[in-house]
Coordinates of C-alpha atoms and ligand atoms in Angstrom, one line a residue:
M517 CA 80.5 110.9 124.8
E518 CA 81.2 107.0 124.2
P519 CA 84.9 106.7 122.7
I520 CA 84.9 106.0 119.0
E521 CA 86.0 102.9 117.8
I522 CA 87.6 101.7 114.3
L523 CA 89.1 98.8 112.7
R524 CA 92.6 99.3 111.0
V525 CA 92.3 96.4 107.9
S526 CA 96.0 97.2 106.2
N527 CA 99.4 98.3 107.2
L528 CA 99.6 101.5 107.7
H529 CA 102.1 104.0 108.0
T530 CA 102.9 104.8 111.6
F531 CA 102.4 108.7 111.7
L532 CA 98.9 107.9 110.7
I533 CA 98.4 105.1 113.1
D534 CA 99.8 107.6 115.8
D535 CA 97.0 110.0 115.1
L536 CA 94.0 107.4 114.7
N537 CA 95.1 106.3 118.3
K538 CA 94.9 109.7 119.7
A539 CA 91.3 109.8 118.4
Y540 CA 90.3 106.4 118.2
I541 CA 90.4 103.0 119.8
V542 CA 91.7 101.5 117.3
H543 CA 91.7 97.7 116.5
D544 CA 94.2 95.9 114.7
H545 CA 92.8 93.0 112.4
N546 CA 95.6 90.6 113.2
H547 CA 94.8 91.0 116.8
I548 CA 91.4 91.4 117.0
N549 CA 91.2 89.6 121.3
E550 CA 87.9 90.5 122.2
P551 CA 85.4 89.5 119.6
D552 CA 82.4 91.9 120.8
A553 CA 84.9 94.5 120.1
L554 CA 83.6 94.3 116.5
K555 CA 80.1 94.6 117.3
R556 CA 81.2 98.3 118.5
V557 CA 83.7 98.9 115.3
V558 CA 82.2 101.9 113.3
A559 CA 84.5 103.0 111.2
I560 CA 87.0 100.4 108.7
V561 CA 90.3 102.4 107.8
G562 CA 92.9 100.2 105.2
E563 CA 94.0 100.7 101.9
G564 CA 92.1 100.4 98.4
E565 CA 93.5 97.1 97.6
T566 CA 92.4 95.5 101.0
K567 CA 89.8 93.1 100.7
I568 CA 86.7 94.9 102.4
D569 CA 83.5 92.3 101.2
R570 CA 80.6 91.7 102.4
K571 CA 81.4 89.2 104.5
L572 CA 83.4 91.1 106.8
L573 CA 81.1 93.5 107.0
A574 CA 78.5 91.5 108.0
L575 CA 80.9 90.8 111.2
M576 CA 80.4 94.8 111.9
P577 CA 76.5 95.4 112.0
N578 CA 77.5 98.9 113.4
V579 CA 80.1 100.3 110.7
K580 CA 79.2 103.5 109.0
I581 CA 82.0 104.6 107.3
I582 CA 85.6 103.2 105.5
S583 CA 87.9 105.8 105.1
V584 CA 90.3 104.2 102.4
F585 CA 94.2 105.5 102.3
G586 CA 94.7 106.1 98.4
A587 CA 92.6 106.9 95.2
G588 CA 91.6 103.8 94.4
Y589 CA 89.6 101.5 96.7
E590 CA 88.6 98.3 94.4
G591 CA 89.1 96.1 97.4
V592 CA 86.0 97.5 98.7
D593 CA 82.5 96.2 97.7
V594 CA 81.3 99.4 97.5
H595 CA 77.8 97.9 96.5
A596 CA 77.9 96.0 99.7
A597 CA 78.7 98.7 101.6
I598 CA 76.2 100.8 100.5
E599 CA 73.8 98.3 101.0
R600 CA 74.0 98.6 104.6
G601 CA 74.0 102.3 104.7
I602 CA 77.8 102.5 104.8
V603 CA 79.7 105.4 103.0
V604 CA 82.9 104.7 101.5
T605 CA 85.5 107.2 101.1
H606 CA 89.3 107.9 99.4
T607 CA 92.4 110.2 99.1
P608 CA 92.6 111.7 95.4
G609 CA 93.9 114.8 94.3
V610 CA 96.7 115.5 96.7
L611 CA 99.1 112.4 95.0
N612 CA 98.5 113.5 91.5
N613 CA 101.7 115.3 91.0
D614 CA 103.4 112.5 92.6
V615 CA 101.9 109.7 90.8
A616 CA 102.7 111.9 87.6
D617 CA 106.3 112.6 88.5
L618 CA 107.0 108.9 88.6
A619 CA 105.2 108.2 85.7
M620 CA 107.5 110.3 84.0
G621 CA 110.6 108.8 85.8
L622 CA 109.2 105.2 84.3
L623 CA 108.8 106.6 81.2
I624 CA 112.6 108.3 81.0
S625 CA 114.0 105.0 82.7
V626 CA 112.4 103.2 80.5
S627 CA 113.5 104.8 76.5
R628 CA 116.8 105.3 77.7
Q629 CA 117.6 102.7 80.3
I630 CA 118.5 104.3 83.1
P631 CA 118.7 101.8 85.8
Q632 CA 120.3 99.1 83.2
A633 CA 123.1 101.7 82.0
D634 CA 123.4 102.2 85.7
R635 CA 124.4 98.3 85.8
F636 CA 126.3 98.7 82.5
V637 CA 128.6 101.0 84.6
R638 CA 128.7 99.5 88.1
A639 CA 129.6 95.7 86.4
G640 CA 132.6 97.8 84.7
D641 CA 131.5 96.7 81.3
W642 CA 131.8 100.7 80.0
V643 CA 135.7 99.3 79.2
D644 CA 134.7 96.8 76.3
G645 CA 132.6 99.4 74.2
P646 CA 130.0 102.3 75.0
Y647 CA 126.4 101.4 76.2
D648 CA 124.0 100.4 73.1
L649 CA 121.7 103.7 71.8
T650 CA 118.5 103.8 72.9
K651 CA 114.9 105.1 72.4
K652 CA 114.5 108.5 72.1
L653 CA 111.5 110.3 74.7
S654 CA 111.0 113.5 73.6
A655 CA 108.4 114.3 70.8
A656 CA 107.6 110.7 70.5
K657 CA 103.4 109.6 70.6
L658 CA 102.2 108.7 74.1
G659 CA 98.9 106.8 75.0
M660 CA 97.0 107.3 77.4
V661 CA 94.4 104.9 79.0
G662 CA 92.6 107.0 81.4
L663 CA 93.0 110.9 81.3
G664 CA 91.5 111.5 84.5
R665 CA 93.0 113.7 87.7
I666 CA 96.6 111.6 87.4
G667 CA 96.7 111.2 83.5
Q668 CA 95.8 114.6 82.8
A669 CA 98.7 115.6 85.3
I670 CA 100.8 113.1 83.2
A671 CA 99.6 114.3 80.0
K672 CA 101.0 117.7 81.5
R673 CA 104.2 117.0 82.2
A674 CA 104.3 115.0 79.1
S675 CA 103.8 118.1 77.0
A676 CA 106.8 119.8 78.4
F677 CA 108.6 117.2 76.5
D678 CA 106.5 117.6 73.3
M679 CA 105.2 114.0 73.1
K680 CA 102.4 114.1 71.3
I681 CA 99.5 113.1 74.0
S682 CA 96.5 110.6 72.7
Y683 CA 94.2 109.2 75.1
T684 CA 91.5 106.4 75.6
A685 CA 88.8 107.0 78.5
R686 CA 84.9 106.2 78.7
T687 CA 84.0 109.4 77.2
P688 CA 85.7 111.6 75.0
K689 CA 86.7 115.1 76.5
A690 CA 86.4 118.0 74.1
E691 CA 88.1 120.4 76.6
L692 CA 91.7 118.6 76.2
P693 CA 93.3 119.2 73.4
Y694 CA 94.5 115.5 72.7
L695 CA 92.9 113.0 70.3
Y696 CA 90.5 110.6 71.4
Y697 CA 90.3 107.0 70.6
P698 CA 87.4 104.6 71.4
S699 CA 89.3 101.5 72.6
A700 CA 92.9 100.7 74.2
K701 CA 93.3 99.0 71.4
A702 CA 92.6 101.5 68.7
L703 CA 95.1 103.7 70.8
A704 CA 98.0 100.9 71.3
A705 CA 98.3 100.2 67.5
E706 CA 98.8 104.8 67.0
V707 CA 101.4 105.2 69.5
D708 CA 105.3 104.9 70.6
F709 CA 104.6 104.6 75.0
L710 CA 101.1 103.2 76.0
L711 CA 100.6 104.5 79.8
A712 CA 97.5 103.2 81.6
I713 CA 96.2 105.5 84.9
V714 CA 92.4 104.1 85.2
P715 CA 90.9 102.8 88.2
G716 CA 91.4 98.7 88.7
G717 CA 87.9 97.0 89.6
P718 CA 85.5 94.7 87.4
T719 CA 84.9 97.4 84.6
T720 CA 88.7 97.4 83.7
K721 CA 90.1 94.0 84.6
A722 CA 92.5 92.5 81.9
M723 CA 91.8 95.6 79.4
I724 CA 95.7 96.2 78.7
N725 CA 95.6 92.1 76.8
K726 CA 97.6 90.7 74.2
E727 CA 95.9 92.1 71.8
V728 CA 96.5 95.5 73.0
F729 CA 100.3 94.6 73.3
E730 CA 100.2 93.4 69.5
A731 CA 98.7 96.5 68.6
L732 CA 101.6 98.6 70.3
G733 CA 104.2 96.4 68.7
P734 CA 107.9 95.6 68.9
K735 CA 109.1 99.2 69.3
G736 CA 106.5 99.9 71.9
Y737 CA 106.5 100.5 75.4
F738 CA 103.8 99.7 78.3
I739 CA 103.8 101.6 81.6
N740 CA 101.5 100.7 84.5
V741 CA 100.9 103.3 87.5
S742 CA 97.3 102.2 88.2
S743 CA 96.9 98.7 89.0
G744 CA 97.6 95.2 88.5
S745 CA 94.4 93.9 87.6
V746 CA 94.4 96.2 84.4
V747 CA 96.6 94.0 83.0
D748 CA 96.7 90.6 81.9
Q749 CA 99.7 90.2 83.8
P750 CA 100.8 86.4 81.7
A751 CA 99.8 87.7 78.7
L752 CA 102.4 91.3 79.2
I753 CA 105.1 88.7 80.4
K754 CA 104.6 86.5 77.3
A755 CA 104.8 90.1 75.1
L756 CA 107.9 91.2 77.0
Q757 CA 109.8 87.7 76.5
D758 CA 108.7 87.4 72.9
K759 CA 109.5 91.4 72.6
V760 CA 105.9 91.4 70.8
I761 CA 106.5 94.5 72.9
A762 CA 110.2 96.5 73.1
G763 CA 109.7 96.9 77.7
A764 CA 107.8 98.0 80.1
G765 CA 107.8 100.0 83.2
L766 CA 105.7 98.7 85.9
D767 CA 104.9 100.4 89.8
V768 CA 101.9 97.6 89.7
Y769 CA 101.3 94.1 89.7
N770 CA 98.8 91.4 90.2
D771 CA 100.4 89.3 92.9
E772 CA 102.3 92.6 94.6
P773 CA 104.6 92.5 96.5
R774 CA 105.6 88.9 95.8
I775 CA 106.4 89.1 92.2
S776 CA 106.8 86.7 89.9
P777 CA 110.2 85.2 89.3
E778 CA 109.1 85.9 85.6
I779 CA 108.9 89.4 85.6
R780 CA 111.9 89.8 88.2
H781 CA 114.3 88.2 85.7
L782 CA 113.0 90.2 82.4
S783 CA 116.0 93.1 81.2
N784 CA 113.4 94.7 79.3
V785 CA 111.7 96.0 82.3
V786 CA 112.4 98.9 85.2
L787 CA 110.5 97.6 88.0
T788 CA 109.3 100.2 90.9
P789 CA 106.9 98.5 94.3
H790 CA 103.7 100.5 93.7
M791 CA 105.5 104.2 95.1
A792 CA 104.1 106.4 92.6
S793 CA 102.5 108.1 95.7
G794 CA 105.1 107.4 98.3
T795 CA 106.7 111.0 99.5
F796 CA 107.1 112.2 103.0
E797 CA 104.7 115.2 101.9
T798 CA 102.3 113.3 100.1
R799 CA 101.5 110.2 102.1
R800 CA 101.4 113.2 105.1
A801 CA 98.4 114.5 102.5
M802 CA 96.7 111.4 102.2
A803 CA 96.7 110.5 106.0
D804 CA 95.0 113.8 106.7
L805 CA 92.5 113.2 104.4
V806 CA 91.8 109.9 106.1
L807 CA 91.1 111.4 109.0
A808 CA 89.3 114.4 107.7
N809 CA 86.9 112.3 106.3
L810 CA 86.4 110.6 109.4
S811 CA 86.0 113.5 111.8
A812 CA 83.5 114.6 109.2
Y813 CA 81.3 112.1 109.6
F814 CA 81.5 111.6 113.7
E815 CA 80.9 115.3 113.7
G816 CA 78.1 115.4 111.1
T817 CA 79.8 118.0 108.7
K818 CA 80.6 117.3 104.8
L819 CA 82.8 114.5 104.0
P820 CA 85.6 116.1 101.8
T821 CA 86.0 113.2 99.5
P822 CA 83.8 110.4 99.2
V823 CA 84.1 108.0 96.4
P824 CA 82.2 109.0 93.6
E825 CA 79.1 105.9 93.5
C826 CA 78.4 107.4 97.8
Q827 CA 78.4 111.3 96.3
G828 CA 75.4 112.7 97.4
L829 CA 74.9 109.7 100.0
I830 CA 73.2 111.3 103.1
T831 CA 75.6 109.8 105.8
K832 CA 73.7 111.0 109.2
Ligands
LIG2388 P1 90.1 109.7 87.9 O1 89.0 108.8 88.7 O2 90.5 111.1 88.1 O3 90.4 109.4 86.4 C1 90.3 107.7 86.0 C2 90.3 107.7 84.5 O4 90.4 106.2 83.9 C3 88.9 108.4 83.3 O5 89.8 109.0 82.8 C4 88.4 107.5 83.4 O6 87.6 107.9 82.3 C5 88.8 106.5 83.2 N1 88.4 105.0 83.1 C6 87.4 104.7 84.2 N2 86.9 103.1 84.1 C7 87.3 103.4 82.5 C8 87.2 102.4 82.0 N3 86.4 100.9 82.0 N4 87.8 101.9 80.3 C9 88.4 103.2 79.8 N5 88.4 104.3 80.9 C10 88.0 104.2 82.5 O7 91.0 108.8 88.6 P2 93.0 108.9 88.7 O8 93.4 109.7 87.8 O9 92.9 109.9 90.2 O10 93.2 107.8 89.5 C11 93.3 106.8 88.4 C12 93.8 105.8 89.6 O11 95.2 105.4 89.6 C13 93.2 105.0 90.9 O12 91.9 104.2 91.0 C14 94.2 103.6 91.2 O13 93.9 102.7 90.7 C15 95.6 104.5 90.1 N6 96.4 105.3 91.2 C16 97.7 104.4 91.5 C17 98.6 104.9 91.9 C18 100.0 104.2 92.5 O14 100.7 104.2 93.6 N7 100.8 103.7 91.7 C19 98.5 106.0 93.5 C20 97.5 106.7 93.1 C21 96.3 106.2 92.0 P3 86.3 108.8 82.2 O15 87.5 110.5 82.2 O16 85.6 109.4 80.6 O17 85.3 108.9 83.2

């Protein structure tokens, strides 16, 4: 059998690259030494934010599968892929608990100001008096923008904190015991903490905007563990600078990994570097799903996790 050639378009964990190298000939997008190699490439592997567009796909006429390392896949032009008969897979589910854990960490850090208090102790400021009082999290109102796999894992944890949970999504979920609001703005007006966990992409672009921050108000906090693109970032920065909202906890940004100095200089934010799924265990499980989707495709068996747009597509 001819060796299978694939293209890696993102920096991936070494353990995944090693496993890919064991099974395939792997080309690195930064070092294509032989221009004809692209014509032999039948699979692309990369992170969900990496741009895989019509133009890139046109360079690789034989690509059959794009295996994304991540739950989100907003960088992939799925419609262009489907037009060319390419199936797209991702790695949902295995990261739900980690993302939910980090979301709770941000909620607690933002409300109780743990990083700021840590800096206060280290700076020796305690001798001048106690740290300011903070915002109570238990029993506060949490508004979820998105209540899918990860959103429900967050809601489960927040319920254990006696938080009152409400949400907005594309459709109400009658089977869940949470109150539905038809928009992020309507939801924001009713809650203490607004938490975004929707996919990125055109339908959610900048859905958390100036109006939503005004509705959340000066005692409200915003948490984003979804994608930087769902937020109008200049509006968020202004809302934080002008105290239109009380604070924010952010794992994702528009300009990552180069984060705007305006965000970095704010004192009312807690920032993490897009690490919500970043544990050894979960990144290994995600890598295993990337590999399982590739091998299922090449063996002609059922793909474990195609993206919703590709479910039901005949792939062989
Ligand atoms: P799901 O598809 O299970 O859930 C998505 C939720 O968002 C659903 O409730 C859906 O509504 C809602 N939604 C989708 N589009 C819209 C819209 N236009 N307006 C309002 N609500 C919308 O996804 P997951 O929970 O698995 O993942 C969500 C996202 O989290 C990923 O796409 C990714 O971007 C991000 N993520 C971030 C990570 C990080 O490291 N920070 C790690 C992993 C994921 P409905 O239920 O009605 O369909």
